CSV table of C-alpha atoms and ligand atoms in Angstrom, one decimal:
chain,number,residue,atom,x,y,z
Z,1,UNK,CA,101.3,115.8,93.2
Z,2,UNK,CA,105.0,115.7,94.1
Z,3,UNK,CA,105.0,112.2,95.7
Z,4,UNK,CA,107.5,109.4,95.4
Z,5,UNK,CA,105.4,106.5,96.9
Z,6,UNK,CA,102.1,105.4,98.4
Z,7,UNK,CA,102.3,103.0,101.3
Z,8,UNK,CA,99.2,100.9,101.7
Z,9,UNK,CA,97.8,98.8,104.3
Z,10,UNK,CA,96.2,95.4,103.7
Z,11,UNK,CA,93.3,93.9,105.8
Z,12,UNK,CA,93.0,96.8,108.2
Z,13,UNK,CA,89.3,96.4,108.7
Z,14,UNK,CA,88.1,93.1,110.3
Z,15,UNK,CA,85.1,92.6,108.1
Z,16,UNK,CA,87.2,93.1,104.9
Z,17,UNK,CA,89.8,90.7,106.3
Z,18,UNK,CA,87.1,88.1,106.7
Z,19,UNK,CA,85.6,88.6,103.2
Z,20,UNK,CA,89.1,87.9,101.9
Z,21,UNK,CA,89.1,84.6,103.8
Z,22,UNK,CA,91.4,85.8,106.6
Z,23,UNK,CA,89.9,85.0,110.0
Z,24,UNK,CA,92.6,86.6,111.9
Z,25,UNK,CA,91.0,89.5,113.6
Z,26,UNK,CA,93.8,91.0,115.5
Z,27,UNK,CA,97.3,90.9,114.2
Z,28,UNK,CA,100.5,91.8,115.6
Z,29,UNK,CA,101.6,94.0,112.9
Z,30,UNK,CA,100.1,96.0,109.9
Z,31,UNK,CA,100.5,94.4,106.4
Z,32,UNK,CA,102.1,97.0,104.2
Z,33,UNK,CA,102.8,97.2,100.5
Z,34,UNK,CA,103.7,99.9,97.9
Z,35,UNK,CA,101.8,101.4,95.0
Z,36,UNK,CA,104.2,103.6,92.7
Z,37,UNK,CA,103.4,107.2,91.9
Z,38,UNK,CA,103.1,106.0,88.3
Z,39,UNK,CA,99.7,104.6,89.4
Z,40,UNK,CA,98.2,107.8,90.6
Z,41,UNK,CA,95.2,109.1,88.8
Z,42,UNK,CA,93.3,112.3,89.1
Z,43,UNK,CA,89.6,112.9,88.1
Z,44,UNK,CA,89.0,113.3,84.4
Z,45,UNK,CA,90.9,110.2,83.2
Z,46,UNK,CA,89.6,106.7,83.3
Z,47,UNK,CA,90.7,103.7,85.4
Z,48,UNK,CA,92.2,101.3,82.9
Z,49,UNK,CA,91.5,97.5,83.2
Z,50,UNK,CA,94.4,95.5,81.9
Z,51,UNK,CA,93.6,92.4,79.8
Z,52,UNK,CA,93.1,89.3,81.9
Z,53,UNK,CA,92.8,91.2,85.1
Z,54,UNK,CA,89.6,91.1,87.4
Z,55,UNK,CA,89.9,94.4,88.8
Z,56,UNK,CA,88.2,95.2,92.2
Z,57,UNK,CA,87.5,98.5,93.9
Z,58,UNK,CA,88.7,99.3,97.4
Z,59,UNK,CA,87.6,102.7,98.7
Z,60,UNK,CA,90.2,104.0,101.4
Z,61,UNK,CA,90.9,106.9,103.4
Z,62,UNK,CA,94.2,108.3,102.2
Z,63,UNK,CA,96.7,110.3,104.2
Z,64,UNK,CA,99.2,113.0,102.8
Z,65,UNK,CA,102.4,113.2,104.6
Z,66,UNK,CA,103.6,116.8,105.3
Z,67,UNK,CA,106.9,116.5,107.0
Z,68,UNK,CA,109.8,113.8,106.8
Z,69,UNK,CA,108.8,111.0,109.1
Z,70,UNK,CA,111.4,108.7,110.6
Z,71,UNK,CA,110.8,106.6,113.8
Z,72,UNK,CA,107.8,108.8,114.8
Z,73,UNK,CA,105.9,107.9,117.9
Z,74,UNK,CA,102.2,107.3,117.9
Z,75,UNK,CA,101.6,110.4,119.9
Z,76,UNK,CA,103.4,112.7,117.6
Z,77,UNK,CA,102.3,111.0,114.3
Z,78,UNK,CA,99.5,113.4,113.4
Z,79,UNK,CA,102.1,116.2,113.4
Z,80,UNK,CA,103.4,114.7,110.1
Z,81,UNK,CA,100.1,114.8,108.4
Z,82,UNK,CA,99.4,117.5,105.9
Z,83,UNK,CA,95.9,116.5,104.7
Z,84,UNK,CA,93.6,113.7,103.6
Z,85,UNK,CA,92.0,112.4,100.6
Z,86,UNK,CA,89.7,109.7,99.3
Z,87,UNK,CA,91.6,107.1,97.3
Z,88,UNK,CA,90.8,103.8,95.5
Z,89,UNK,CA,93.1,100.9,96.0
Z,90,UNK,CA,92.4,99.2,92.6
Z,91,UNK,CA,93.4,95.7,92.7
Z,92,UNK,CA,93.7,92.9,90.1
Z,93,UNK,CA,92.2,90.4,92.4
Z,94,UNK,CA,92.9,87.3,90.4
Z,95,UNK,CA,96.6,88.4,89.9
Z,96,UNK,CA,96.8,89.0,93.7
Z,97,UNK,CA,95.3,85.6,94.6
Z,98,UNK,CA,97.7,83.8,92.3
Z,99,UNK,CA,100.7,85.8,93.7
Z,100,UNK,CA,99.6,85.2,97.2
Z,101,UNK,CA,99.1,81.5,96.7
Z,102,UNK,CA,102.7,81.2,95.3
Z,103,UNK,CA,104.4,83.5,97.9
Z,104,UNK,CA,105.1,86.0,95.2
Z,105,UNK,CA,104.8,89.9,95.5
Z,106,UNK,CA,101.6,91.8,95.1
Z,107,UNK,CA,103.2,94.5,92.9
Z,108,UNK,CA,101.6,93.9,89.6
Z,109,UNK,CA,98.1,93.3,91.1
Z,110,UNK,CA,98.3,96.5,92.9
Z,111,UNK,CA,100.7,98.7,91.0
Z,112,UNK,CA,99.4,99.1,87.4
Z,113,UNK,CA,99.0,102.5,85.7
Z,114,UNK,CA,95.7,104.2,87.0
Z,115,UNK,CA,95.3,101.9,90.0
Z,116,UNK,CA,95.4,104.7,92.5
Z,117,UNK,CA,92.6,107.1,91.7
Z,118,UNK,CA,92.3,109.9,94.2
Z,119,UNK,CA,90.3,113.0,95.1
Z,120,UNK,CA,91.7,116.4,95.6
Z,121,UNK,CA,93.5,116.9,99.0
Z,122,UNK,CA,91.6,118.0,102.1
Z,123,UNK,CA,93.4,120.2,104.5
Z,124,UNK,CA,94.1,118.5,107.9
Z,125,UNK,CA,92.1,121.3,109.7
Z,126,UNK,CA,88.9,120.2,108.1
Z,127,UNK,CA,89.2,116.7,109.6
Z,128,UNK,CA,89.8,117.0,113.4
Z,129,UNK,CA,89.5,113.2,114.0
Z,130,UNK,CA,90.5,110.9,111.0
Z,131,UNK,CA,88.9,107.9,113.0
Z,132,UNK,CA,85.4,109.5,112.8
Z,133,UNK,CA,84.8,109.5,109.1
Z,134,UNK,CA,82.5,107.6,106.9
Z,135,UNK,CA,83.7,106.4,103.5
Z,136,UNK,CA,81.6,105.0,100.8
Z,137,UNK,CA,81.7,103.8,97.2
Z,138,UNK,CA,79.0,103.3,94.5
Z,139,UNK,CA,79.2,101.5,91.2
Z,140,UNK,CA,76.8,102.8,88.6
Z,141,UNK,CA,74.8,104.5,91.4
Z,142,UNK,CA,74.6,101.5,93.7
Z,143,UNK,CA,76.2,101.4,97.1
Z,144,UNK,CA,78.9,98.7,97.3
Z,145,UNK,CA,81.0,99.9,100.2
Z,146,UNK,CA,80.2,102.0,103.3
Z,147,UNK,CA,82.6,101.9,106.2
Z,148,UNK,CA,83.6,103.8,109.2
Z,149,UNK,CA,87.2,104.6,109.9
Z,150,UNK,CA,86.7,104.0,113.6
Z,151,UNK,CA,86.7,100.4,112.6
Z,152,UNK,CA,90.3,100.4,111.4
Z,153,UNK,CA,92.4,97.7,113.2
Z,154,UNK,CA,95.4,100.1,113.2
Z,155,UNK,CA,94.7,103.8,113.4
Z,156,UNK,CA,96.3,106.5,111.2
Z,157,UNK,CA,98.8,107.4,114.0
Z,158,UNK,CA,99.7,103.8,114.5
Z,159,UNK,CA,100.1,103.2,110.8
Z,160,UNK,CA,102.4,106.3,110.4
Z,161,UNK,CA,104.5,105.3,113.4
Z,162,UNK,CA,104.9,101.7,112.4
Z,163,UNK,CA,105.8,102.5,108.9
Z,164,UNK,CA,108.2,105.2,109.8
Z,165,UNK,CA,110.4,102.8,111.9
Z,166,UNK,CA,111.4,101.1,108.7
Z,167,UNK,CA,110.6,103.3,105.8
Z,168,UNK,CA,111.2,107.1,105.8
Z,169,UNK,CA,108.0,109.0,104.8
Z,170,UNK,CA,108.6,112.2,102.9
Z,171,UNK,CA,106.4,115.2,102.2
Z,172,UNK,CA,103.9,114.3,99.6
Z,173,UNK,CA,104.0,110.6,100.2
Z,174,UNK,CA,100.6,108.9,100.6
Z,175,UNK,CA,99.4,106.4,103.2
Z,176,UNK,CA,96.4,104.3,102.2
Z,177,UNK,CA,94.7,103.0,105.2
Z,178,UNK,CA,92.8,99.9,104.1
Z,179,UNK,CA,89.4,99.2,102.8
Z,180,UNK,CA,86.1,98.2,104.5
Z,181,UNK,CA,84.1,95.3,103.4
Z,182,UNK,CA,82.1,95.2,100.1
Z,183,UNK,CA,84.9,95.1,97.6
Z,184,UNK,CA,83.9,93.8,94.2
Z,185,UNK,CA,84.7,93.7,90.5
Z,186,UNK,CA,84.4,96.5,88.0
Z,187,UNK,CA,83.8,96.3,84.2
Z,188,UNK,CA,84.3,98.4,81.0
Z,189,UNK,CA,81.9,101.3,81.2
Z,190,UNK,CA,81.2,101.2,84.9
Z,191,UNK,CA,81.3,104.5,86.8
Z,192,UNK,CA,82.6,104.6,90.3
Z,193,UNK,CA,81.5,107.4,92.7
Z,194,UNK,CA,83.3,107.4,96.1
Z,195,UNK,CA,83.8,109.9,98.8
Z,196,UNK,CA,84.1,110.8,102.5
Z,197,UNK,CA,80.7,111.7,103.7
Z,198,UNK,CA,80.1,115.5,103.9
Z,199,UNK,CA,83.8,116.1,102.9
Z,200,UNK,CA,84.7,115.0,99.4
Z,201,UNK,CA,83.3,113.1,96.5
Z,202,UNK,CA,84.8,111.9,93.3
Z,203,UNK,CA,84.0,110.0,90.1
Z,204,UNK,CA,85.9,107.7,87.7
Z,205,UNK,CA,85.0,105.8,84.5
Z,206,UNK,CA,86.4,102.3,84.1
Z,207,UNK,CA,87.6,101.3,80.7
Z,208,UNK,CA,89.3,98.3,79.2
Z,209,UNK,CA,92.9,99.0,78.5
Z,210,UNK,CA,93.6,98.7,74.7
J,1,UNK,CA,118.9,110.9,92.0
J,2,UNK,CA,115.6,112.1,90.7
J,3,UNK,CA,113.8,108.7,90.8
J,4,UNK,CA,110.4,107.8,92.1
J,5,UNK,CA,110.8,104.1,92.0
J,6,UNK,CA,112.8,100.9,91.5
J,7,UNK,CA,111.3,98.1,89.8
J,8,UNK,CA,113.1,94.8,90.8
J,9,UNK,CA,112.9,91.3,89.5
J,10,UNK,CA,113.0,88.1,91.5
J,11,UNK,CA,114.5,84.8,90.6
J,12,UNK,CA,115.9,85.9,87.4
J,13,UNK,CA,119.0,83.7,87.4
J,14,UNK,CA,118.2,79.9,87.4
J,15,UNK,CA,120.8,79.0,90.0
J,16,UNK,CA,119.7,81.7,92.5
J,17,UNK,CA,116.0,80.5,91.9
J,18,UNK,CA,117.2,77.0,92.9
J,19,UNK,CA,119.1,78.1,96.0
J,20,UNK,CA,115.8,79.8,97.0
J,21,UNK,CA,114.1,76.4,96.8
J,22,UNK,CA,112.3,77.2,93.5
J,23,UNK,CA,112.9,74.4,91.0
J,24,UNK,CA,111.1,76.1,88.1
J,25,UNK,CA,113.8,76.9,85.6
J,26,UNK,CA,111.7,78.7,83.0
J,27,UNK,CA,108.7,80.7,83.8
J,28,UNK,CA,106.1,82.5,81.8
J,29,UNK,CA,106.5,86.0,83.3
J,30,UNK,CA,109.0,87.9,85.3
J,31,UNK,CA,108.3,88.3,89.1
J,32,UNK,CA,108.3,92.0,89.8
J,33,UNK,CA,108.3,94.0,92.9
J,34,UNK,CA,109.0,97.5,94.2
J,35,UNK,CA,111.7,99.2,96.3
J,36,UNK,CA,110.8,102.8,97.2
J,37,UNK,CA,113.2,105.7,96.4
J,38,UNK,CA,113.5,106.1,100.2
J,39,UNK,CA,115.6,103.0,100.3
J,40,UNK,CA,118.3,104.3,98.0
J,41,UNK,CA,121.8,104.6,99.5
J,42,UNK,CA,124.9,106.1,98.0
J,43,UNK,CA,128.5,105.4,99.0
J,44,UNK,CA,129.6,106.9,102.2
J,45,UNK,CA,126.6,105.9,104.4
J,46,UNK,CA,126.2,102.5,106.0
J,47,UNK,CA,123.6,99.9,105.3
J,48,UNK,CA,121.4,99.7,108.4
J,49,UNK,CA,120.3,96.3,109.6
J,50,UNK,CA,116.9,96.5,111.4
J,51,UNK,CA,116.4,94.6,114.7
J,52,UNK,CA,115.1,91.2,114.2
J,53,UNK,CA,116.0,91.1,110.4
J,54,UNK,CA,118.4,88.5,108.9
J,55,UNK,CA,119.6,90.7,106.0
J,56,UNK,CA,121.2,89.2,102.9
J,57,UNK,CA,123.1,90.7,100.1
J,58,UNK,CA,122.0,90.4,96.5
J,59,UNK,CA,124.3,92.0,93.9
J,60,UNK,CA,122.4,93.1,90.8
J,61,UNK,CA,122.9,94.9,87.6
J,62,UNK,CA,120.8,98.1,87.7
J,63,UNK,CA,119.4,100.0,84.7
J,64,UNK,CA,118.5,103.7,84.8
J,65,UNK,CA,115.5,104.6,82.6
J,66,UNK,CA,116.1,107.7,80.3
J,67,UNK,CA,112.8,108.2,78.8
J,68,UNK,CA,109.1,107.6,79.6
J,69,UNK,CA,108.4,103.9,78.7
J,70,UNK,CA,105.0,102.8,78.1
J,71,UNK,CA,104.2,99.5,76.3
J,72,UNK,CA,107.6,99.4,74.7
J,73,UNK,CA,108.6,96.6,72.4
J,74,UNK,CA,111.5,94.3,73.2
J,75,UNK,CA,113.3,95.6,70.1
J,76,UNK,CA,113.1,99.2,71.0
J,77,UNK,CA,113.5,98.8,74.9
J,78,UNK,CA,117.3,99.8,74.8
J,79,UNK,CA,116.3,103.2,73.5
J,80,UNK,CA,114.8,103.9,76.9
J,81,UNK,CA,117.9,103.2,78.9
J,82,UNK,CA,120.1,106.1,80.1
J,83,UNK,CA,122.7,104.1,81.9
J,84,UNK,CA,123.6,101.3,84.2
J,85,UNK,CA,124.9,100.9,87.8
J,86,UNK,CA,125.8,98.2,90.3
J,87,UNK,CA,123.1,97.8,92.9
J,88,UNK,CA,122.4,95.7,96.0
J,89,UNK,CA,118.9,94.5,96.6
J,90,UNK,CA,119.4,94.0,100.4
J,91,UNK,CA,116.6,91.6,101.7
J,92,UNK,CA,115.4,90.8,105.2
J,93,UNK,CA,115.3,87.1,104.3
J,94,UNK,CA,113.4,85.8,107.4
J,95,UNK,CA,110.8,88.6,106.8
J,96,UNK,CA,110.5,87.6,103.2
J,97,UNK,CA,110.1,83.9,104.0
J,98,UNK,CA,107.4,84.6,106.6
J,99,UNK,CA,105.4,86.9,104.2
J,100,UNK,CA,105.8,84.5,101.3
J,101,UNK,CA,104.5,81.6,103.4
J,102,UNK,CA,101.4,83.7,104.4
J,103,UNK,CA,100.9,85.0,100.8
J,104,UNK,CA,101.7,88.6,102.1
J,105,UNK,CA,103.5,91.4,100.3
J,106,UNK,CA,107.4,91.5,100.3
J,107,UNK,CA,107.5,95.2,100.9
J,108,UNK,CA,108.9,95.3,104.4
J,109,UNK,CA,111.4,92.6,103.7
J,110,UNK,CA,112.7,94.6,100.6
J,111,UNK,CA,111.8,98.2,101.2
J,112,UNK,CA,113.5,99.4,104.4
J,113,UNK,CA,115.7,102.5,104.5
J,114,UNK,CA,119.2,101.8,103.1
J,115,UNK,CA,118.2,98.5,101.4
J,116,UNK,CA,119.1,99.8,97.9
J,117,UNK,CA,122.8,100.7,97.9
J,118,UNK,CA,124.1,101.7,94.5
J,119,UNK,CA,127.2,102.8,92.6
J,120,UNK,CA,127.4,105.9,90.6
J,121,UNK,CA,125.8,105.8,87.2
J,122,UNK,CA,127.6,104.4,84.1
J,123,UNK,CA,126.7,106.0,80.8
J,124,UNK,CA,125.1,103.4,78.4
J,125,UNK,CA,127.8,104.0,75.8
J,126,UNK,CA,130.3,102.2,78.1
J,127,UNK,CA,128.2,99.2,78.2
J,128,UNK,CA,127.6,98.1,74.4
J,129,UNK,CA,126.0,94.7,75.7
J,130,UNK,CA,124.3,94.6,79.1
J,131,UNK,CA,124.1,90.7,78.8
J,132,UNK,CA,128.0,90.4,78.6
J,133,UNK,CA,128.8,91.6,82.0
J,134,UNK,CA,130.3,89.9,85.2
J,135,UNK,CA,128.8,91.2,88.5
J,136,UNK,CA,130.5,90.2,91.9
J,137,UNK,CA,130.3,90.7,95.5
J,138,UNK,CA,132.7,90.2,98.4
J,139,UNK,CA,132.0,90.3,102.2
J,140,UNK,CA,135.1,91.3,104.2
J,141,UNK,CA,137.3,90.5,101.3
J,142,UNK,CA,135.8,87.0,100.4
J,143,UNK,CA,133.9,86.3,97.2
J,144,UNK,CA,130.3,85.4,97.8
J,145,UNK,CA,128.8,86.1,94.5
J,146,UNK,CA,130.1,86.1,90.9
J,147,UNK,CA,127.6,85.9,88.1
J,148,UNK,CA,127.2,86.6,84.5
J,149,UNK,CA,124.4,88.7,83.1
J,150,UNK,CA,124.2,86.3,80.1
J,151,UNK,CA,122.5,84.0,82.6
J,152,UNK,CA,119.5,86.1,83.2
J,153,UNK,CA,116.3,84.3,82.5
J,154,UNK,CA,114.7,87.6,81.3
J,155,UNK,CA,117.1,90.0,79.4
J,156,UNK,CA,117.2,93.8,80.1
J,157,UNK,CA,115.0,94.5,77.0
J,158,UNK,CA,112.5,91.8,77.9
J,159,UNK,CA,112.2,93.3,81.5
J,160,UNK,CA,111.7,96.7,80.3
J,161,UNK,CA,109.2,95.7,77.7
J,162,UNK,CA,107.2,93.5,80.2
J,163,UNK,CA,107.1,96.0,83.0
J,164,UNK,CA,106.1,99.0,80.6
J,165,UNK,CA,103.0,97.1,79.7
J,166,UNK,CA,101.7,97.6,83.1
J,167,UNK,CA,103.6,100.3,84.9
J,168,UNK,CA,104.9,103.4,83.2
J,169,UNK,CA,108.7,103.9,83.7
J,170,UNK,CA,109.9,107.5,84.0
J,171,UNK,CA,113.4,109.0,83.5
J,172,UNK,CA,115.4,108.3,86.5
J,173,UNK,CA,113.5,105.1,87.5
J,174,UNK,CA,115.6,102.1,88.2
J,175,UNK,CA,115.3,98.5,87.1
J,176,UNK,CA,117.0,95.8,89.2
J,177,UNK,CA,117.5,92.8,87.1
J,178,UNK,CA,117.9,90.0,89.8
J,179,UNK,CA,120.8,88.4,91.6
J,180,UNK,CA,123.0,85.4,90.7
J,181,UNK,CA,123.6,82.7,93.3
J,182,UNK,CA,125.6,83.1,96.4
J,183,UNK,CA,123.3,85.3,98.4
J,184,UNK,CA,123.8,85.2,102.2
J,185,UNK,CA,123.6,87.1,105.5
J,186,UNK,CA,125.7,90.2,106.6
J,187,UNK,CA,126.2,91.4,110.1
J,188,UNK,CA,127.2,94.5,112.1
J,189,UNK,CA,130.7,95.6,111.0
J,190,UNK,CA,130.8,93.7,107.8
J,191,UNK,CA,132.1,95.4,104.7
J,192,UNK,CA,130.5,94.6,101.3
J,193,UNK,CA,132.5,95.2,98.2
J,194,UNK,CA,130.7,94.8,94.9
J,195,UNK,CA,131.1,95.7,91.3
J,196,UNK,CA,130.7,95.1,87.7
J,197,UNK,CA,134.1,93.7,86.5
J,198,UNK,CA,136.3,96.4,84.7
J,199,UNK,CA,133.5,99.0,85.0
J,200,UNK,CA,132.6,99.9,88.5
J,201,UNK,CA,133.3,99.1,92.1
J,202,UNK,CA,131.8,100.1,95.3
J,203,UNK,CA,131.9,99.5,99.1
J,204,UNK,CA,129.5,99.7,102.0
J,205,UNK,CA,129.7,99.1,105.8
J,206,UNK,CA,126.9,97.2,107.5
J,207,UNK,CA,125.7,98.5,110.8
J,208,UNK,CA,123.0,97.4,113.3
J,209,UNK,CA,120.2,100.1,113.2
J,210,UNK,CA,120.0,101.7,116.6
F,301,MG,MG1,107.6,103.7,94.8
F,302,MG,MG1,93.4,98.1,100.0
F,303,MG,MG1,117.0,90.7,94.2
């Protein structure tokens, strides 16, 4: 994929914000962060768990940008979407907690190689309403996450509009829209299945990084 | 420039770490964060100051990666360098402080469009020792920053080696190595001059973003 960045959103589902210990249920602005394109992973290769990291799964709806978006209004934001995918925002939770407690950036916790596994792209036409999807994730066959995109605090158009006021989005860039509740750790040998119900499904093996 | 990311390092000069209120003078690991390639700015275009942001200048030595770097040793790290440049790590200081105090990511404070102004690239051969450079910055003709790369806490090879354990560096990627003391605000109409003494010099106008 010809993509230079993934813009991600933190705590965009109330119940996940609560499980992370954040009781704020409506916030003024989205919390955005970056994952580098070096973290992208396609099916067929394993998710690598770095030494000392407690890596959590976060299943998310991903959006592929199709046109250069700068200061886009909420009303027109969908015009800048090329398609969707199922993504995992893999997170070294212990590194994120340490960084957050010191006021330091989340980059290492979020940006390691293989920390952005993704499905193939789904053309926009197949998804008439991005806020009416079910996303799910299983570890070793057991459901861990099942959420509905209607529960996002900020919708896809709101996220595109907000981000594009500050950071130009280019064709191929990704937007990860946040995870519903149920995040948890994965270990060497675990298999993650995840998908968007009736639309796409994917599978990744987790392996300790040597 | 064909580059997908800039890896940046926070508080890599002791005196700057102190002016930021951090008294730790030796730390276990570098503090890394990302700036997206959408923030790159070449001479001839202005630095745009977003509404509500108190934007500070940070002059830094930039490194251009020349070969795919993964788990590279300190000893071999310089082999992965293609060249150097003078960079500014423009920072919305009030947004960074707010984010840090809440344990939230630095992305918006660091990643806005035009927040990574840079000089042209200097071939590696012109800089036999990256730790023996003077970097400087003036605002409207007055010196604000003057620092010596020998004062970095983590050297260029150490930063490349550390980062490459977690995040693959690709040809064209940038590494920003931290700023010396003297950071401060810029305002609409200010002109920033910055450079690496005897090697490169550059100039940028600051403008309020409309
Ligand atoms: Mg990037
Ligand atoms: Mg997430
Ligand atoms: Mg800096």
